[in-house]
Coordinates of C-alpha atoms in Angstrom, one line a residue:
X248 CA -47.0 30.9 0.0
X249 CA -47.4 31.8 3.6
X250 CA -46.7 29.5 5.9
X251 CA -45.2 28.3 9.3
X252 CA -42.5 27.9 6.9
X253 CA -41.6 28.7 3.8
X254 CA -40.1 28.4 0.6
X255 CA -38.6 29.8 -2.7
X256 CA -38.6 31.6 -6.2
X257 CA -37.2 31.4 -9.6
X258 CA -36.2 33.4 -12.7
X259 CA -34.3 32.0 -16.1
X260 CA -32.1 33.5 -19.1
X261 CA -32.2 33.2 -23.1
X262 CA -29.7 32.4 -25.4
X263 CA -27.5 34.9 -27.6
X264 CA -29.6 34.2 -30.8
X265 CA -32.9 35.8 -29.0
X266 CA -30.8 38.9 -28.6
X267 CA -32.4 41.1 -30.2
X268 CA -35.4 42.7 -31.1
X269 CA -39.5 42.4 -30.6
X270 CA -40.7 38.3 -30.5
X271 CA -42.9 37.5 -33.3
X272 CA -46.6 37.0 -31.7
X273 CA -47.6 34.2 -34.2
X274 CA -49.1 32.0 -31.8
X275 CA -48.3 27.9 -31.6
X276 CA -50.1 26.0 -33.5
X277 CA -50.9 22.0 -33.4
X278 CA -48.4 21.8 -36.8
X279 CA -45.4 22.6 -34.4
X280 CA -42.9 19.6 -34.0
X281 CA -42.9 18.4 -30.7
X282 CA -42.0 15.1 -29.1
X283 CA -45.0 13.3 -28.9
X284 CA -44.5 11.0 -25.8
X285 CA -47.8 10.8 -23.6
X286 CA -51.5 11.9 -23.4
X287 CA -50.3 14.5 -21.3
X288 CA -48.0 16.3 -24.1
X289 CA -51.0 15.7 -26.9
X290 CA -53.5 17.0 -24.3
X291 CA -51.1 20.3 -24.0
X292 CA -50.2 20.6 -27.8
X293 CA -54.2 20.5 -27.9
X294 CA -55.4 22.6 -25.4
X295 CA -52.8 25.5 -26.5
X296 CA -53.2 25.5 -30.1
X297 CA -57.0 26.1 -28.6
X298 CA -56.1 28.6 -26.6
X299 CA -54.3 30.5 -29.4
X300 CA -57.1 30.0 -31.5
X301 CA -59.4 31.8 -28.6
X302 CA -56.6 34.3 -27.4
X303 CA -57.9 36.1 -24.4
X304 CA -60.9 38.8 -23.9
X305 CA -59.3 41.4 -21.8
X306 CA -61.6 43.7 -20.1
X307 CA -61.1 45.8 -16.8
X308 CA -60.8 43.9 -13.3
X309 CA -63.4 43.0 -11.8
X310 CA -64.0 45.6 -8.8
X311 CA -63.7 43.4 -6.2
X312 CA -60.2 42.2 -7.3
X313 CA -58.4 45.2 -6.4
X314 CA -57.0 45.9 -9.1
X315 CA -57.3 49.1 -11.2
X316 CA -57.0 50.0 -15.0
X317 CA -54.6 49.9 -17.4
X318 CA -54.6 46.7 -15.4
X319 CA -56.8 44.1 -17.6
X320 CA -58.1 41.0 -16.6
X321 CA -59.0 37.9 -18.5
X322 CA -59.1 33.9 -18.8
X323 CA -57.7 31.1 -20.2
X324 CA -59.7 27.6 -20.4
X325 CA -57.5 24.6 -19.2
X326 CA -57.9 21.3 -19.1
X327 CA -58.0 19.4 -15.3
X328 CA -56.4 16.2 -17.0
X329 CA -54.1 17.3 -19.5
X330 CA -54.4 13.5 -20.4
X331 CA -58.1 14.2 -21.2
X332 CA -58.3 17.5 -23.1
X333 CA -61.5 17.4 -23.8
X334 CA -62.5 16.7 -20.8
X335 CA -63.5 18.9 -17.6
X336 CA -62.2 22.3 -18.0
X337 CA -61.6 25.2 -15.5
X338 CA -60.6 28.6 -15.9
X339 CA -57.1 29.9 -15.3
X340 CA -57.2 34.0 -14.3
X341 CA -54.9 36.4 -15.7
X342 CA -53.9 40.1 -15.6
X343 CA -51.8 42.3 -17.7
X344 CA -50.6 45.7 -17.6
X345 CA -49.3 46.6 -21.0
X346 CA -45.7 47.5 -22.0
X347 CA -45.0 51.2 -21.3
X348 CA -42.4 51.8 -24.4
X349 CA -44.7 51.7 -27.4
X350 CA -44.6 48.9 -30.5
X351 CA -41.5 49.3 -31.2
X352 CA -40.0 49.2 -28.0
X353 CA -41.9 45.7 -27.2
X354 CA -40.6 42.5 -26.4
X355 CA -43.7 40.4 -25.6
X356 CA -45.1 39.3 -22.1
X357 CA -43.2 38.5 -19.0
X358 CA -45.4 35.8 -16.8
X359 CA -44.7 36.1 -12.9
X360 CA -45.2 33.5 -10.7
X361 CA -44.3 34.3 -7.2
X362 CA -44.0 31.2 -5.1
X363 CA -46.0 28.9 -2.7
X364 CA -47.2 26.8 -4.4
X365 CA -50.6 28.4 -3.1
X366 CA -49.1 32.4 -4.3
X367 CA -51.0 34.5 -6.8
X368 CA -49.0 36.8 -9.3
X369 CA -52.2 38.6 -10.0
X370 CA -50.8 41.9 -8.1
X371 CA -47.4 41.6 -10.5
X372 CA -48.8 44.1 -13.3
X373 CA -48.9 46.7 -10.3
X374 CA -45.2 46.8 -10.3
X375 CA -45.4 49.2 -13.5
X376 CA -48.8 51.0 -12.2
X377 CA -47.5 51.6 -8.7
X378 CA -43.9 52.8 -10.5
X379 CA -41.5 50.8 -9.3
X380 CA -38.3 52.1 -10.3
X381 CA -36.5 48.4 -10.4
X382 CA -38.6 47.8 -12.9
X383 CA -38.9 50.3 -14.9
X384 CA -36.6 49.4 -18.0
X385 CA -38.2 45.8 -18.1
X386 CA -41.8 47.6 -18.3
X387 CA -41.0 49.2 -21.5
X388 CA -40.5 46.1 -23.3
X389 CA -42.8 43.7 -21.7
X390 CA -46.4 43.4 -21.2
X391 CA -45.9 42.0 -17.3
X392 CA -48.6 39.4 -17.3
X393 CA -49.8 37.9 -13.7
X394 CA -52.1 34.4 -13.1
X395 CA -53.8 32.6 -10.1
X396 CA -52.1 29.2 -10.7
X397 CA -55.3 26.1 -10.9
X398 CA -56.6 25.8 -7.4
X399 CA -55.7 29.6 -6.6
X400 CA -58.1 32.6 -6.0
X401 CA -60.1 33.2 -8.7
X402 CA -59.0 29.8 -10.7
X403 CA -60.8 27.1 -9.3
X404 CA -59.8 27.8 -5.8
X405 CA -59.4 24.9 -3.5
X406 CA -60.5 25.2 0.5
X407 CA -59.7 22.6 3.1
X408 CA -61.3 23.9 6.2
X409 CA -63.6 26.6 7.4
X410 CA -61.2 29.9 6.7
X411 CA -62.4 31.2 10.0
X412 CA -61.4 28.2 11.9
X413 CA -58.2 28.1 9.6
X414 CA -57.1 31.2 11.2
X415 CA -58.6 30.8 15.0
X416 CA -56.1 31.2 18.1
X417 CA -54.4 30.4 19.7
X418 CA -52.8 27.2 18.3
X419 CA -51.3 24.2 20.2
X420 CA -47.4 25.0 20.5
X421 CA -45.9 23.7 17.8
X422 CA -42.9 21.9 19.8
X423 CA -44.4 19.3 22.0
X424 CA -43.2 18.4 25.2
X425 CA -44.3 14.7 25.3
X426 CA -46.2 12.1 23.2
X427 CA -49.2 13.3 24.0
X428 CA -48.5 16.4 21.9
X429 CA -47.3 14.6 19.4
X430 CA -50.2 12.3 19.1
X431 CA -52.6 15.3 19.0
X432 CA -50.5 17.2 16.2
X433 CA -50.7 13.6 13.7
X434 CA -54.8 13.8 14.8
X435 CA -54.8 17.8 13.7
X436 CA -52.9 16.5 10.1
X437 CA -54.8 13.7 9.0
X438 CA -58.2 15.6 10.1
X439 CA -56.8 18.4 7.7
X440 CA -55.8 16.0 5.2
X441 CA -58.9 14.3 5.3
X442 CA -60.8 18.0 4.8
X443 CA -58.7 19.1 1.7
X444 CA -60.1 15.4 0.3
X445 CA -63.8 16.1 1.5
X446 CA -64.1 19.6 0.2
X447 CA -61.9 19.5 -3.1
X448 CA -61.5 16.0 -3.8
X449 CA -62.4 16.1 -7.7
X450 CA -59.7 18.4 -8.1
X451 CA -56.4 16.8 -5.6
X452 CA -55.2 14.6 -8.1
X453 CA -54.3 17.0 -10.9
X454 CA -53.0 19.9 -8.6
X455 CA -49.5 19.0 -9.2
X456 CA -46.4 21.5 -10.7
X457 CA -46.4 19.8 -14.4
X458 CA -49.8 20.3 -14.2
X459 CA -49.1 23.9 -13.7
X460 CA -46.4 24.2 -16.0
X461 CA -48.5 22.8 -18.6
X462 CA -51.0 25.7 -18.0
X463 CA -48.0 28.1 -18.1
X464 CA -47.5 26.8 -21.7
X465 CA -51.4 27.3 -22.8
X466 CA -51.2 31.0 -20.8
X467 CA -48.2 31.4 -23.1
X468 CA -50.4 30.7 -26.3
X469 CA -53.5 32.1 -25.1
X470 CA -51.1 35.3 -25.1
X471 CA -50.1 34.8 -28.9
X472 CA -46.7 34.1 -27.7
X473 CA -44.2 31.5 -29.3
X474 CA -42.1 31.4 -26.7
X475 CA -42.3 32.6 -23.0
X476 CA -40.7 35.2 -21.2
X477 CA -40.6 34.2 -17.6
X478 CA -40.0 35.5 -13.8
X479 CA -40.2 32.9 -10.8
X480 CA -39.3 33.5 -7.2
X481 CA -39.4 30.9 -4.9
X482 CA -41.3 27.9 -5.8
X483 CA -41.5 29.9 -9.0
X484 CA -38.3 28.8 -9.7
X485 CA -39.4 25.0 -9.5
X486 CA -42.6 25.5 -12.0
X487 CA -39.8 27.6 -13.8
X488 CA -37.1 24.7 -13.8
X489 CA -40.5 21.9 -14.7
X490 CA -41.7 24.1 -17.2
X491 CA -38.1 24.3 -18.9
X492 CA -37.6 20.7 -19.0
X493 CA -41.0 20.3 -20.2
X494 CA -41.0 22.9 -22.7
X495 CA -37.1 23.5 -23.6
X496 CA -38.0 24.8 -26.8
X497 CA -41.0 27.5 -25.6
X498 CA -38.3 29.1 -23.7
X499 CA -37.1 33.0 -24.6
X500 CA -36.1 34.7 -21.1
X501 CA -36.6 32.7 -17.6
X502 CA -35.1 34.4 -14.7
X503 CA -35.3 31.8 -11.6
X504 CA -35.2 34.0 -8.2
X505 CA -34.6 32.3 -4.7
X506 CA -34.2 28.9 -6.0
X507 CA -36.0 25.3 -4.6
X508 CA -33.8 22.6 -4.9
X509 CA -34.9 20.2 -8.0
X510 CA -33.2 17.3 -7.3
X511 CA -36.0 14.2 -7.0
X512 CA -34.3 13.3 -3.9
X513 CA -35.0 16.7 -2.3
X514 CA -38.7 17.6 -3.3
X515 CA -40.3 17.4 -0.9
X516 CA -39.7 16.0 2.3
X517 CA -36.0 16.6 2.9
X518 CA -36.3 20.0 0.9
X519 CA -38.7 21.1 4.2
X520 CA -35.8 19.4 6.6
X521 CA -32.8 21.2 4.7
X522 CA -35.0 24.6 5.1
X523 CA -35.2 23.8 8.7
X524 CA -31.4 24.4 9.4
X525 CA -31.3 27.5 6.9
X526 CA -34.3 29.1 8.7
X527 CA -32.0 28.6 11.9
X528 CA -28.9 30.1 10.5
X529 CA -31.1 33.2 9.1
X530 CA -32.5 33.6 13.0
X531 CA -29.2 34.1 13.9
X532 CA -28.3 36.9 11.3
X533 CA -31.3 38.5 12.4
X534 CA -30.5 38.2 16.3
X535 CA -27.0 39.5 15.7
X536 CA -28.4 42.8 13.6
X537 CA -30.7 43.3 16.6
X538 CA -27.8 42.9 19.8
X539 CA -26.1 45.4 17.4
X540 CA -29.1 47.7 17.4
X541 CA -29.9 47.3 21.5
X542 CA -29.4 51.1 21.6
X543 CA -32.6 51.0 19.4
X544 CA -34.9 48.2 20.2
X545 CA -33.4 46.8 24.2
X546 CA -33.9 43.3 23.5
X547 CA -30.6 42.0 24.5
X548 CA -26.9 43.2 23.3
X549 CA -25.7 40.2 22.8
X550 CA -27.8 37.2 20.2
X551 CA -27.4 35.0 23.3
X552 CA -29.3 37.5 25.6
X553 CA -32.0 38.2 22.2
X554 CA -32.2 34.3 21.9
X555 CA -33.1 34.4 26.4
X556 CA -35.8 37.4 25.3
X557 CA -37.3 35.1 22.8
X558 CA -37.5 31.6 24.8
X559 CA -38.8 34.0 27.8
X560 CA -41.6 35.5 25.5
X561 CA -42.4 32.1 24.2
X562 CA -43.0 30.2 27.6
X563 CA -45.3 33.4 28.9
X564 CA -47.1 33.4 26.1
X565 CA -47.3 29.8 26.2
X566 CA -48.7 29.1 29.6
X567 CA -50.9 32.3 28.7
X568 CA -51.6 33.5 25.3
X569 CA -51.0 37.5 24.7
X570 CA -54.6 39.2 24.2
X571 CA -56.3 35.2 24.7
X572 CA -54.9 34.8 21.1
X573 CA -51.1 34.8 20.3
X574 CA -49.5 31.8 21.6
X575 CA -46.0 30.1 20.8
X576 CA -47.9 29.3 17.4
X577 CA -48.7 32.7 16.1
X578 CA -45.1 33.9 17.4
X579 CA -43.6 32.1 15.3
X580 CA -46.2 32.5 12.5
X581 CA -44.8 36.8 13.0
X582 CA -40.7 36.2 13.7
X583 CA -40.4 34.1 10.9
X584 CA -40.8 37.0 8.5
X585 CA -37.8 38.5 9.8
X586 CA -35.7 35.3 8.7
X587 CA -37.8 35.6 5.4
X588 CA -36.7 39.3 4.3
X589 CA -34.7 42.0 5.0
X590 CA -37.3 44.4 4.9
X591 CA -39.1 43.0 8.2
X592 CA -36.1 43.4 10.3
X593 CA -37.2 46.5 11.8
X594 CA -41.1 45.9 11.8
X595 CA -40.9 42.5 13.8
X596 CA -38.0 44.0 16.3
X597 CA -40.1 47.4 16.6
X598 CA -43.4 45.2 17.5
X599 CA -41.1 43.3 20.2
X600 CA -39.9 46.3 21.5
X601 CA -42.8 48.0 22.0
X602 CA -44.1 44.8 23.7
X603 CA -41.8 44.9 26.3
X604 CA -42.4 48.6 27.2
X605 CA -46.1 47.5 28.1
X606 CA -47.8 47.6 24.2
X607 CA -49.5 44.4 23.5
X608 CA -51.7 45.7 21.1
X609 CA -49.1 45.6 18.3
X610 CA -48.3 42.3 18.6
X611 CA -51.7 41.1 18.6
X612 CA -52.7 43.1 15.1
X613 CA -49.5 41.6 13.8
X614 CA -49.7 37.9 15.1
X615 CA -53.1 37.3 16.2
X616 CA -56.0 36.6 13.6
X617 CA -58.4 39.0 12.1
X618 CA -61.8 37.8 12.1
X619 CA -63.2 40.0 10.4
X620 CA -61.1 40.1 7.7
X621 CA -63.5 37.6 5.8
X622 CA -61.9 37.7 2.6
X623 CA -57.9 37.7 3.6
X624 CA -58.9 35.0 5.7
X625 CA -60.3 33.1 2.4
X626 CA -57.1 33.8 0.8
X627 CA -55.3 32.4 3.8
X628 CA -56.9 29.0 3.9
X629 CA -56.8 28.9 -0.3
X630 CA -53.6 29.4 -0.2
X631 CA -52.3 26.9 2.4
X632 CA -54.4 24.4 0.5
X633 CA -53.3 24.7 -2.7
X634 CA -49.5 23.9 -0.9
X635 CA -51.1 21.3 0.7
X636 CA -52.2 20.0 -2.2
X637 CA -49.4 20.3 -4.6
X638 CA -46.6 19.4 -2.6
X639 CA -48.4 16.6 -0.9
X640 CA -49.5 15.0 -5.1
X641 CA -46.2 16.0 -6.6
X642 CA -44.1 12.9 -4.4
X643 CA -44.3 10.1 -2.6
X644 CA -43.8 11.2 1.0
X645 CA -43.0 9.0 4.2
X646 CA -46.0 7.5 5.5
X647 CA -44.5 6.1 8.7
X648 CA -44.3 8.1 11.8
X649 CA -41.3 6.6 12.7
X650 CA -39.7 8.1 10.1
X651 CA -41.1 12.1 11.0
X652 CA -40.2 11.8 14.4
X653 CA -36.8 10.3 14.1
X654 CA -35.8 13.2 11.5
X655 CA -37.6 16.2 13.0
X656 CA -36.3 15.1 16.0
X657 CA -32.5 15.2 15.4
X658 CA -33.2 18.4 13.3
X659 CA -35.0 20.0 15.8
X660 CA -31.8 19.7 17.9
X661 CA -29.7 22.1 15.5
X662 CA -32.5 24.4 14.3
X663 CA -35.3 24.8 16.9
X664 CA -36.9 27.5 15.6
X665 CA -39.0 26.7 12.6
X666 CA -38.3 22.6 13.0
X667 CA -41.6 21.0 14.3
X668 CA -43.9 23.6 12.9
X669 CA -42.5 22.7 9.4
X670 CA -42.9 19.2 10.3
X671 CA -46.8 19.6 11.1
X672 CA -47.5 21.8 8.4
X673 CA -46.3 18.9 6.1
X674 CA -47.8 16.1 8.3
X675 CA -51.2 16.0 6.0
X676 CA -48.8 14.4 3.3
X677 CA -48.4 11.6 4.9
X678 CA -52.0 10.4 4.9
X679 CA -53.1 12.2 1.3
X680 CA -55.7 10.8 -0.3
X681 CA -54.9 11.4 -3.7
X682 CA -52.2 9.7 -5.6
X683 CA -48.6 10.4 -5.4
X684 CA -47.0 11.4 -8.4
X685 CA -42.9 10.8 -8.9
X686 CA -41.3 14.3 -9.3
X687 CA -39.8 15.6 -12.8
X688 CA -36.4 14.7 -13.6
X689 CA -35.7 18.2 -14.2
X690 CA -32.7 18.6 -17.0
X691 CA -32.2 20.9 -19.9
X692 CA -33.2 20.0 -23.4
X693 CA -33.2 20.4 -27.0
X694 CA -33.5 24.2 -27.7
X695 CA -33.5 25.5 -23.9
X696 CA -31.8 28.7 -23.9
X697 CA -29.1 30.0 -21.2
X698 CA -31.2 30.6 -17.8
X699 CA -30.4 33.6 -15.6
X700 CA -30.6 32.4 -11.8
X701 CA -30.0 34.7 -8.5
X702 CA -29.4 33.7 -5.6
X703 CA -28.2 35.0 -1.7
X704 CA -26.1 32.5 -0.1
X705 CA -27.8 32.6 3.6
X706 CA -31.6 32.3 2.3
X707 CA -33.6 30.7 4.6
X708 CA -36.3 29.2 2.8
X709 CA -34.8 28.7 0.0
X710 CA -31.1 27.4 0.1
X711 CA -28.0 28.0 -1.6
X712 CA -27.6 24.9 -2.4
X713 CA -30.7 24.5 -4.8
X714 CA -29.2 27.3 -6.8
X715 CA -26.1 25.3 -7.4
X716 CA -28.2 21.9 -8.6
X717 CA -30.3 23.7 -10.9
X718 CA -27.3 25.1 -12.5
X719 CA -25.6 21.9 -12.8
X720 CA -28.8 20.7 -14.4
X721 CA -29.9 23.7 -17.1
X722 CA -26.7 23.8 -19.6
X723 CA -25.6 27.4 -20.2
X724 CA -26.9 28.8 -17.5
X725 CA -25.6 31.6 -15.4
X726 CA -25.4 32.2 -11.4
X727 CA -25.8 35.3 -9.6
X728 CA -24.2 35.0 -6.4
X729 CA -25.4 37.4 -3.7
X730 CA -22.8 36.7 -0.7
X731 CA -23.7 37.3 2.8
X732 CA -27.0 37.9 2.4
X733 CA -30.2 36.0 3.0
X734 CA -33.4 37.5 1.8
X735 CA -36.2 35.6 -0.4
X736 CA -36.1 37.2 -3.2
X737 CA -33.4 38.7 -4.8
X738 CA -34.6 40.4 -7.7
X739 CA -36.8 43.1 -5.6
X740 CA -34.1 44.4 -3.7
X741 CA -31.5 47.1 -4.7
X742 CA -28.0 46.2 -5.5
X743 CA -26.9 47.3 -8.9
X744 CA -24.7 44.3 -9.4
X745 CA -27.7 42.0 -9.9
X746 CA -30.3 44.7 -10.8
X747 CA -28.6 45.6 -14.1
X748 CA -27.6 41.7 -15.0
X749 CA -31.3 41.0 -14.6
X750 CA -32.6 43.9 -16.9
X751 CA -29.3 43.0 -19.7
X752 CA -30.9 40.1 -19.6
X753 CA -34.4 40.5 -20.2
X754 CA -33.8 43.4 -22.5
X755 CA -31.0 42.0 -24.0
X756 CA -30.4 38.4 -24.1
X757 CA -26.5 39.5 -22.3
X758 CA -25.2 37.2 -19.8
X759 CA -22.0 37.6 -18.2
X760 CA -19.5 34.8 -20.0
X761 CA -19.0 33.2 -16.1
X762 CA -21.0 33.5 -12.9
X763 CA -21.2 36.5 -10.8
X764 CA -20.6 37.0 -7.1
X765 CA -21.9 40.5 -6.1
X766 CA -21.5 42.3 -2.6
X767 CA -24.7 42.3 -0.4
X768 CA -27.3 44.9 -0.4
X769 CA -27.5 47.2 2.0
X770 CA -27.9 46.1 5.8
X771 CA -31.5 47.2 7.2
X772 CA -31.1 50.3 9.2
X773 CA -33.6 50.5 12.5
X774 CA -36.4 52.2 12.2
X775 CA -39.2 53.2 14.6
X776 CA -41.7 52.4 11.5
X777 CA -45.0 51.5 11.9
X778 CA -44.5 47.6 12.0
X779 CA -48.5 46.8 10.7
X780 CA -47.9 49.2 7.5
X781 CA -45.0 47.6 6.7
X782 CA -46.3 43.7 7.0
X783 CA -48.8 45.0 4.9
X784 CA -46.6 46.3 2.0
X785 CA -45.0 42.4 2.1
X786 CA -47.6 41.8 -0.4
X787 CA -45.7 41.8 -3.3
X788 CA -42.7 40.1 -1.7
X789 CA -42.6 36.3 -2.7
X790 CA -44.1 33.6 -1.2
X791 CA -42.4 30.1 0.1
X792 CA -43.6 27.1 0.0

């Protein structure tokens, strides 16, 4: 999900006696045991036993999706109440790139979801096409298998506002300087809220992450799978950690990257606040790497003078947008991916630098809207409302504005940076239309295997510290530490001491018999790179919620 702020992924492990060997693709059927407790888990057991019946007519991609053969594209049917299966359906999309080892080398499907909520995995088959050479050992045993979660792209997608006034600048600064501000900000999140009810209404109410998981487990049929092989970065990791209490038993591989906190008392309100102060500590990282590379960029040598550079560009841009479009909104809308990965160190402190030598036009491609980018706009708006949406349905949030301002307020006073745009991003909870839902009590269960999870210990939107409650809360699973390191999502970067864990474990079922604390990956090294090429090859890097 791309955000103001953002949030994290998810991945999960498999038990010894999975070790070896192709899965069996005899599909679940409706005579599997399962604990039959609500509508909701009859609706599932019927709507996948249907969906294995059906399996899924692949075909090449449409042309307009971008995405080329051997990548296939398809459809599962879902139901919109899982309490109603036979009810209102929608269609759930999904792409596939086959295994690249042959019959006897397969292992069945891995199913990527890549964070948000709002993200689209759809581009996750590409990894094998475009040859990445992470992923190369993995691709010869599994089909890697992409969807548009329900609400997303082409599955029912949600909108709650115009796209093109979704992405106008410049926006009101985020921090306000009086009441005033404040007062227009809670008028800017109800009108918003009150859009995503007006415009997709029918559908609020069953956008929630056990609604998705229980899609995840008809996907996983539809496939002819019994049990699922599965990736999650980011809020991946949550759908990965509601899918494994949900499903314990459907469970072969989960690898949870970049991990969102589970506990009830976390999602969602004070997950945003705890983000807040991680998103600060990242900055700093990021300001230190750049004092250390003045000779490079001449920002400031020190993170105190790169911290005056910043405030300074803020209040000019403030009291007069860059180009009429790139205020303190959109600043932070481009910085913030440096906190958010590695790999935009260099793009966001080369567009900064070239700033201050007179270039403006840099920082306008990279922060300012694109109007005429019609259908990345569309996929803009979509995907903010499907966050929206699910983490505003999937808990109770505060509904008096007492309560925002005292919180965001203190926090604000320890992490400025991302604090009060976080805060209005999320604001639209507080006057949602549809009902609240009480969050999953997420715990292992009968048959869930050992779960990998990864994790660096200075992530920004994601925290350490959800890493360390999931683990508590899946029995047998094991912990990748990365130590001093901070970038969202783990899995995609090079460091041998987690790269060849993750493919033992997908290929083989190993885990290490304790957790594992590896070295960081390698420190970005400047670079006088084209800043807009490399924002646009963050496509496949995972998206916070």
């Amino acid at each position: 999900m791309r955000r103001t702020a953002a949030l994290g992924a998810a991945g999960t492990l498999v038990t010894g006696a999975l070790l070896a060997g192709a899965i069996s693709a005899t599909p679940a059927t409706a005579g599997e045991r399962h604990p039959a407790s609500s509508a909701e888990d009859r609706g599932v057991r019927t709507a996948a036993a249907r969906a294995a019946a059906q399996g899924i007519n692949w075909q090449d991609c449409p042309a307009d999706w971008g995405l080329k053969a051997p990548i296939q594209c398809g459809d599962v049917t879902v139901p919109v109440d899982y309490a109603r299966p036979g009810g209102r359906t929608i269609k759930i999309a999904v792409d596939r790139v086959r295994n690249t080892g042959g019959k006897d080398a397969r292992q069945g499907a891995l199913v990527y979801n890549p964070g948000g909520p709002g993200g689209s995995g759809m581009r996750f088959p590409s990894r094998v096409t475009d040859g990445k050479p992470l992923w190369k050992k993995t691709a010869a045993a599994y089909d890697f298998v992409g969807f548009d979660p329900r609400g997303v792209g082409h599955s029912a997608a949600i909108s709650c506002v115009d796209p093109q006034e979704f992405v106008s600048a410049p926006k009101a600064d985020p921090v306000p300087g009086n009441e005033a501000d404040k007062r227009a900000q809670r008028k800017l999140a109800k009108a918003y809220a009150d859009g995503c009810a007006a415009r997709s209404g029918d559908l609020l109410p069953y956008l929630t992450t056990p609604n998705t998981a229980r899609d995840l487990d008809v996907i996983r049929a539809a496939l002819g799978e019994k049990k699922l092989n599965y990736l999650g970065v980011s809020y991946g990791t949550y759908l990965g950690a509601v899918y494994g209490t949900l499903f314990p038993g459907h469970v072969r591989r989960m690898v949870v990257d970049s991990v969102v906190n589970p506990s009830r008392d976390k999602v969602w309100y004070q997950a945003n606040l705890d983000q807040d102060v991680a998103f600060e500590t990242r900055w700093g990282d990021w300001k230190k790497w750049v004092a250390k590379n003045d000779a490079t960029y001449h920002i400031g040598d020190t993170p105190e003078k790169v911290q005056a550079q910043w405030e300074k560009l803020r209040a000019s841009a403030k009291k007069s947008p860059i180009g009429g479009l790139v205020g303190p909104a959109e600043l932070i809308g481009f910085f913030q991916q440096a906190p958010y990965y590695d790999s935009m160190w260099a793009p966001v402190a080369e567009v900064w630098s070239a700033y201050r030598t007179g270039d403006e036009k840099q920082l306008i491609e990279n922060a300012g809207p694109d109007l005429k980018d019609t259908a990345g706009n569309i996929a803009a708006e979509n995907g903010n409302a499907v966050y929206t949406a699910v983490e505003c349905t999937d808990t109770k949030w505060p509904t008096d504005w007492r309560t925002w301002d005292r919180d965001n307020t203190r926090v604000h006073a320890q992490a400025p940076f991302m604090t009060w745009a976080n805060a209005w991003m999320n604001l639209p909870c507080a006057t949602w239309s549809a009902k609240q839902q009480r969050p999953v009590e997420v715990k292992s269960g009968k048959g869930l295997p050992p779960v990998l999870l990864v994790q660096s210990t200075r992530d920004a939107a994601t925290p350490y510290e959800g890493a360390v409650e999931l683990h508590k809360r899946f029995a047998g699973s094991r912990l990748i530490t990365e130590r001093d390191a901070g970038s969202h999502g783990v899995t995609g970067l090079v460091n041998p001491c987690i790269n060849d864990r993750v493919d033992a474990y997908l290929l083989e079922g190993r885990t290490d018999a304790r957790d594992v604390t590896c070295a960081p990956h390698a420190t970005p090294e400047p670079a006088k790179a084209s800043a807009k090429t490399a924002a646009k090859g963050a496509s496949d890097l995972p998206v916070a919620p």
